[in-house]
Amino acid sequence: GAVVSQHPSRVICKSGTSVKIECRSLDFQATTMFWYRQFPKKSLMLMATSNEGSKATYEQGVEKDKFLINHASLTLSTLTVTSAHPEDSSFYICSAGGVGEIDYGYTFGSGTRLTVV
Amino acid sequence: AQKVTQAQTEISVVEKEDVTLDCVYETRDTTYYLFWYKQPPSGELVFLIRRNSFDEQNEISGRYSWNFQKSTSSFNFTITASQVVDSAVYFCALSEMNRDDKIIFGKGTRLHILP
């Protein structure tokens, strides 16, 4: 089945630095990637949708200059949290689209827990 | 607009009891998918089930069962003979087939199974 690999699983960074999270589709081509954010004890909120080779579409209220998404290839999408601040601490999880019926809904990464200190 | 409501924020039951997690959804589309996921403390999402809007058959998988009723826009999840390992957050989710595959989640129900 379709597998999505997300790295790193956990990262701690200093306030003001940038952090890059990678999401790779291992055995299929992901034409679309979705990035979600989850605050502690909250639901997963869709941040943005990226299509390979084009600009990401951000959900209302998500700062595109803060959360840079790059989907340069059909197997890799990255989310960069720029100039991170403690309020950006959260659990980020990606999901790949473009899969067939069988794998649809399975294709979530394992998540990245970001802590900004 | 699509919306998923999980009215139960937190549930605690004693081990071996049955428990039902409620999910009500809203969508203007006639074709859609519904999902349930389990999220243990480690954070990863564990896929439990996907159901498309054309298939209202209820499903049973071991101790898990799902009741899909389009008439009430509900997709409830029952765990029979609950076990401590079932303790987790459970999310119901919806994806409109006419959209671009994005999955929208409910707020989740935190389930505590007490020994």
PDB file of N, CA and C in Angstrom, chain B residues 3-39:
ATOM      1  N   LYS B   3     -18.541  19.574   7.348  1.00  0.00           N
ATOM      2  CA  LYS B   3     -18.338  19.709   8.787  1.00  0.00           C
ATOM      3  C   LYS B   3     -18.549  18.362   9.448  1.00  0.00           C
ATOM      4  N   VAL B   4     -17.740  18.082  10.453  1.00  0.00           N
ATOM      5  CA  VAL B   4     -17.872  16.842  11.208  1.00  0.00           C
ATOM      6  C   VAL B   4     -18.002  17.207  12.677  1.00  0.00           C
ATOM      7  N   THR B   5     -19.011  16.666  13.329  1.00  0.00           N
ATOM      8  CA  THR B   5     -19.246  16.967  14.736  1.00  0.00           C
ATOM      9  C   THR B   5     -19.141  15.702  15.568  1.00  0.00           C
ATOM     10  N   GLN B   6     -18.246  15.739  16.523  1.00  0.00           N
ATOM     11  CA  GLN B   6     -18.147  14.680  17.510  1.00  0.00           C
ATOM     12  C   GLN B   6     -18.492  15.320  18.842  1.00  0.00           C
ATOM     13  N   ALA B   7     -19.705  15.111  19.261  1.00  0.00           N
ATOM     14  CA  ALA B   7     -20.220  15.832  20.424  1.00  0.00           C
ATOM     15  C   ALA B   7     -19.564  15.380  21.728  1.00  0.00           C
ATOM     16  N   GLN B   8     -19.106  14.151  21.761  1.00  0.00           N
ATOM     17  CA  GLN B   8     -18.491  13.619  22.984  1.00  0.00           C
ATOM     18  C   GLN B   8     -17.011  14.004  23.003  1.00  0.00           C
ATOM     19  N   THR B   9     -16.655  14.870  23.930  1.00  0.00           N
ATOM     20  CA  THR B   9     -15.264  15.301  24.012  1.00  0.00           C
ATOM     21  C   THR B   9     -14.420  14.219  24.663  1.00  0.00           C
ATOM     22  N   GLU B  10     -14.965  13.627  25.721  1.00  0.00           N
ATOM     23  CA  GLU B  10     -14.215  12.647  26.488  1.00  0.00           C
ATOM     24  C   GLU B  10     -15.182  11.620  27.062  1.00  0.00           C
ATOM     25  N   ILE B  11     -14.783  10.368  26.996  1.00  0.00           N
ATOM     26  CA  ILE B  11     -15.607   9.285  27.542  1.00  0.00           C
ATOM     27  C   ILE B  11     -14.717   8.373  28.365  1.00  0.00           C
ATOM     28  N   SER B  12     -15.231   7.942  29.504  1.00  0.00           N
ATOM     29  CA  SER B  12     -14.519   6.950  30.311  1.00  0.00           C
ATOM     30  C   SER B  12     -15.452   5.777  30.573  1.00  0.00           C
ATOM     31  N   VAL B  13     -14.958   4.594  30.312  1.00  0.00           N
ATOM     32  CA  VAL B  13     -15.728   3.383  30.606  1.00  0.00           C
ATOM     33  C   VAL B  13     -14.797   2.377  31.257  1.00  0.00           C
ATOM     34  N   VAL B  14     -15.418   1.439  31.934  1.00  0.00           N
ATOM     35  CA  VAL B  14     -14.642   0.388  32.559  1.00  0.00           C
ATOM     36  C   VAL B  14     -14.384  -0.707  31.524  1.00  0.00           C
ATOM     37  N   GLU B  15     -13.236  -1.291  31.611  1.00  0.00           N
ATOM     38  CA  GLU B  15     -12.857  -2.353  30.685  1.00  0.00           C
ATOM     39  C   GLU B  15     -13.969  -3.392  30.576  1.00  0.00           C
ATOM     40  N   LYS B  16     -14.133  -3.881  29.347  1.00  0.00           N
ATOM     41  CA  LYS B  16     -15.122  -4.890  28.958  1.00  0.00           C
ATOM     42  C   LYS B  16     -16.498  -4.298  28.684  1.00  0.00           C
ATOM     43  N   GLU B  17     -16.685  -3.051  28.999  1.00  0.00           N
ATOM     44  CA  GLU B  17     -17.950  -2.423  28.625  1.00  0.00           C
ATOM     45  C   GLU B  17     -17.928  -2.081  27.142  1.00  0.00           C
ATOM     46  N   ASP B  18     -19.115  -1.968  26.566  1.00  0.00           N
ATOM     47  CA  ASP B  18     -19.233  -1.503  25.181  1.00  0.00           C
ATOM     48  C   ASP B  18     -19.318   0.025  25.203  1.00  0.00           C
ATOM     49  N   VAL B  19     -18.812   0.638  24.153  1.00  0.00           N
ATOM     50  CA  VAL B  19     -18.862   2.100  24.087  1.00  0.00           C
ATOM     51  C   VAL B  19     -19.098   2.524  22.638  1.00  0.00           C
ATOM     52  N   THR B  20     -19.937   3.529  22.481  1.00  0.00           N
ATOM     53  CA  THR B  20     -20.239   4.049  21.141  1.00  0.00           C
ATOM     54  C   THR B  20     -19.787   5.498  21.042  1.00  0.00           C
ATOM     55  N   LEU B  21     -19.048   5.772  19.994  1.00  0.00           N
ATOM     56  CA  LEU B  21     -18.581   7.122  19.714  1.00  0.00           C
ATOM     57  C   LEU B  21     -19.441   7.689  18.589  1.00  0.00           C
ATOM     58  N   ASP B  22     -19.987   8.857  18.836  1.00  0.00           N
ATOM     59  CA  ASP B  22     -20.920   9.439  17.877  1.00  0.00           C
ATOM     60  C   ASP B  22     -20.210  10.347  16.871  1.00  0.00           C
ATOM     61  N   CYS B  23     -20.746  10.370  15.672  1.00  0.00           N
ATOM     62  CA  CYS B  23     -20.226  11.256  14.631  1.00  0.00           C
ATOM     63  C   CYS B  23     -21.379  11.695  13.751  1.00  0.00           C
ATOM     64  N   VAL B  24     -21.533  12.984  13.607  1.00  0.00           N
ATOM     65  CA  VAL B  24     -22.544  13.552  12.716  1.00  0.00           C
ATOM     66  C   VAL B  24     -21.821  14.441  11.717  1.00  0.00           C
ATOM     67  N   TYR B  25     -22.215  14.359  10.475  1.00  0.00           N
ATOM     68  CA  TYR B  25     -21.495  15.113   9.454  1.00  0.00           C
ATOM     69  C   TYR B  25     -22.452  15.975   8.638  1.00  0.00           C
ATOM     70  N   GLU B  26     -21.863  16.979   7.995  1.00  0.00           N
ATOM     71  CA  GLU B  26     -22.623  17.846   7.095  1.00  0.00           C
ATOM     72  C   GLU B  26     -21.855  17.967   5.793  1.00  0.00           C
ATOM     73  N   THR B  27     -22.570  17.839   4.703  1.00  0.00           N
ATOM     74  CA  THR B  27     -21.965  18.051   3.400  1.00  0.00           C
ATOM     75  C   THR B  27     -23.052  18.357   2.390  1.00  0.00           C
ATOM     76  N   ARG B  28     -22.713  19.143   1.407  1.00  0.00           N
ATOM     77  CA  ARG B  28     -23.676  19.441   0.345  1.00  0.00           C
ATOM     78  C   ARG B  28     -23.501  18.473  -0.823  1.00  0.00           C
ATOM     79  N   ASP B  29     -22.421  17.731  -0.781  1.00  0.00           N
ATOM     80  CA  ASP B  29     -22.171  16.779  -1.863  1.00  0.00           C
ATOM     81  C   ASP B  29     -22.955  15.489  -1.650  1.00  0.00           C
ATOM     82  N   THR B  30     -23.260  14.848  -2.736  1.00  0.00           N
ATOM     83  CA  THR B  30     -23.963  13.558  -2.640  1.00  0.00           C
ATOM     84  C   THR B  30     -22.975  12.406  -2.633  1.00  0.00           C
ATOM     85  N   THR B  31     -21.728  12.717  -3.000  1.00  0.00           N
ATOM     86  CA  THR B  31     -20.700  11.676  -2.987  1.00  0.00           C
ATOM     87  C   THR B  31     -19.579  12.104  -2.054  1.00  0.00           C
ATOM     88  N   TYR B  32     -19.288  11.251  -1.112  1.00  0.00           N
ATOM     89  CA  TYR B  32     -18.282  11.597  -0.111  1.00  0.00           C
ATOM     90  C   TYR B  32     -17.779  10.326   0.551  1.00  0.00           C
ATOM     91  N   TYR B  33     -16.663  10.498   1.268  1.00  0.00           N
ATOM     92  CA  TYR B  33     -16.109   9.425   2.088  1.00  0.00           C
ATOM     93  C   TYR B  33     -16.215   9.805   3.556  1.00  0.00           C
ATOM     94  N   LEU B  34     -16.384   8.813   4.371  1.00  0.00           N
ATOM     95  CA  LEU B  34     -16.321   8.988   5.820  1.00  0.00           C
ATOM     96  C   LEU B  34     -15.239   8.076   6.372  1.00  0.00           C
ATOM     97  N   PHE B  35     -14.558   8.547   7.405  1.00  0.00           N
ATOM     98  CA  PHE B  35     -13.444   7.809   7.978  1.00  0.00           C
ATOM     99  C   PHE B  35     -13.539   7.809   9.508  1.00  0.00           C
ATOM    100  N   TRP B  36     -12.869   6.825  10.082  1.00  0.00           N
ATOM    101  CA  TRP B  36     -12.545   6.863  11.507  1.00  0.00           C
ATOM    102  C   TRP B  36     -11.056   6.563  11.636  1.00  0.00           C
ATOM    103  N   TYR B  37     -10.418   7.339  12.522  1.00  0.00           N
ATOM    104  CA  TYR B  37      -9.010   7.145  12.825  1.00  0.00           C
ATOM    105  C   TYR B  37      -8.841   7.057  14.339  1.00  0.00           C
ATOM    106  N   LYS B  38      -7.806   6.311  14.723  1.00  0.00           N
ATOM    107  CA  LYS B  38      -7.416   6.237  16.128  1.00  0.00           C
ATOM    108  C   LYS B  38      -6.077   6.954  16.267  1.00  0.00           C
ATOM    109  N   GLN B  39      -5.937   7.778  17.287  1.00  0.00           N
ATOM    110  CA  GLN B  39      -4.667   8.451  17.522  1.00  0.00           C
ATOM    111  C   GLN B  39      -4.200   8.120  18.944  1.00  0.00           C
TER     112      GLN B  39
END
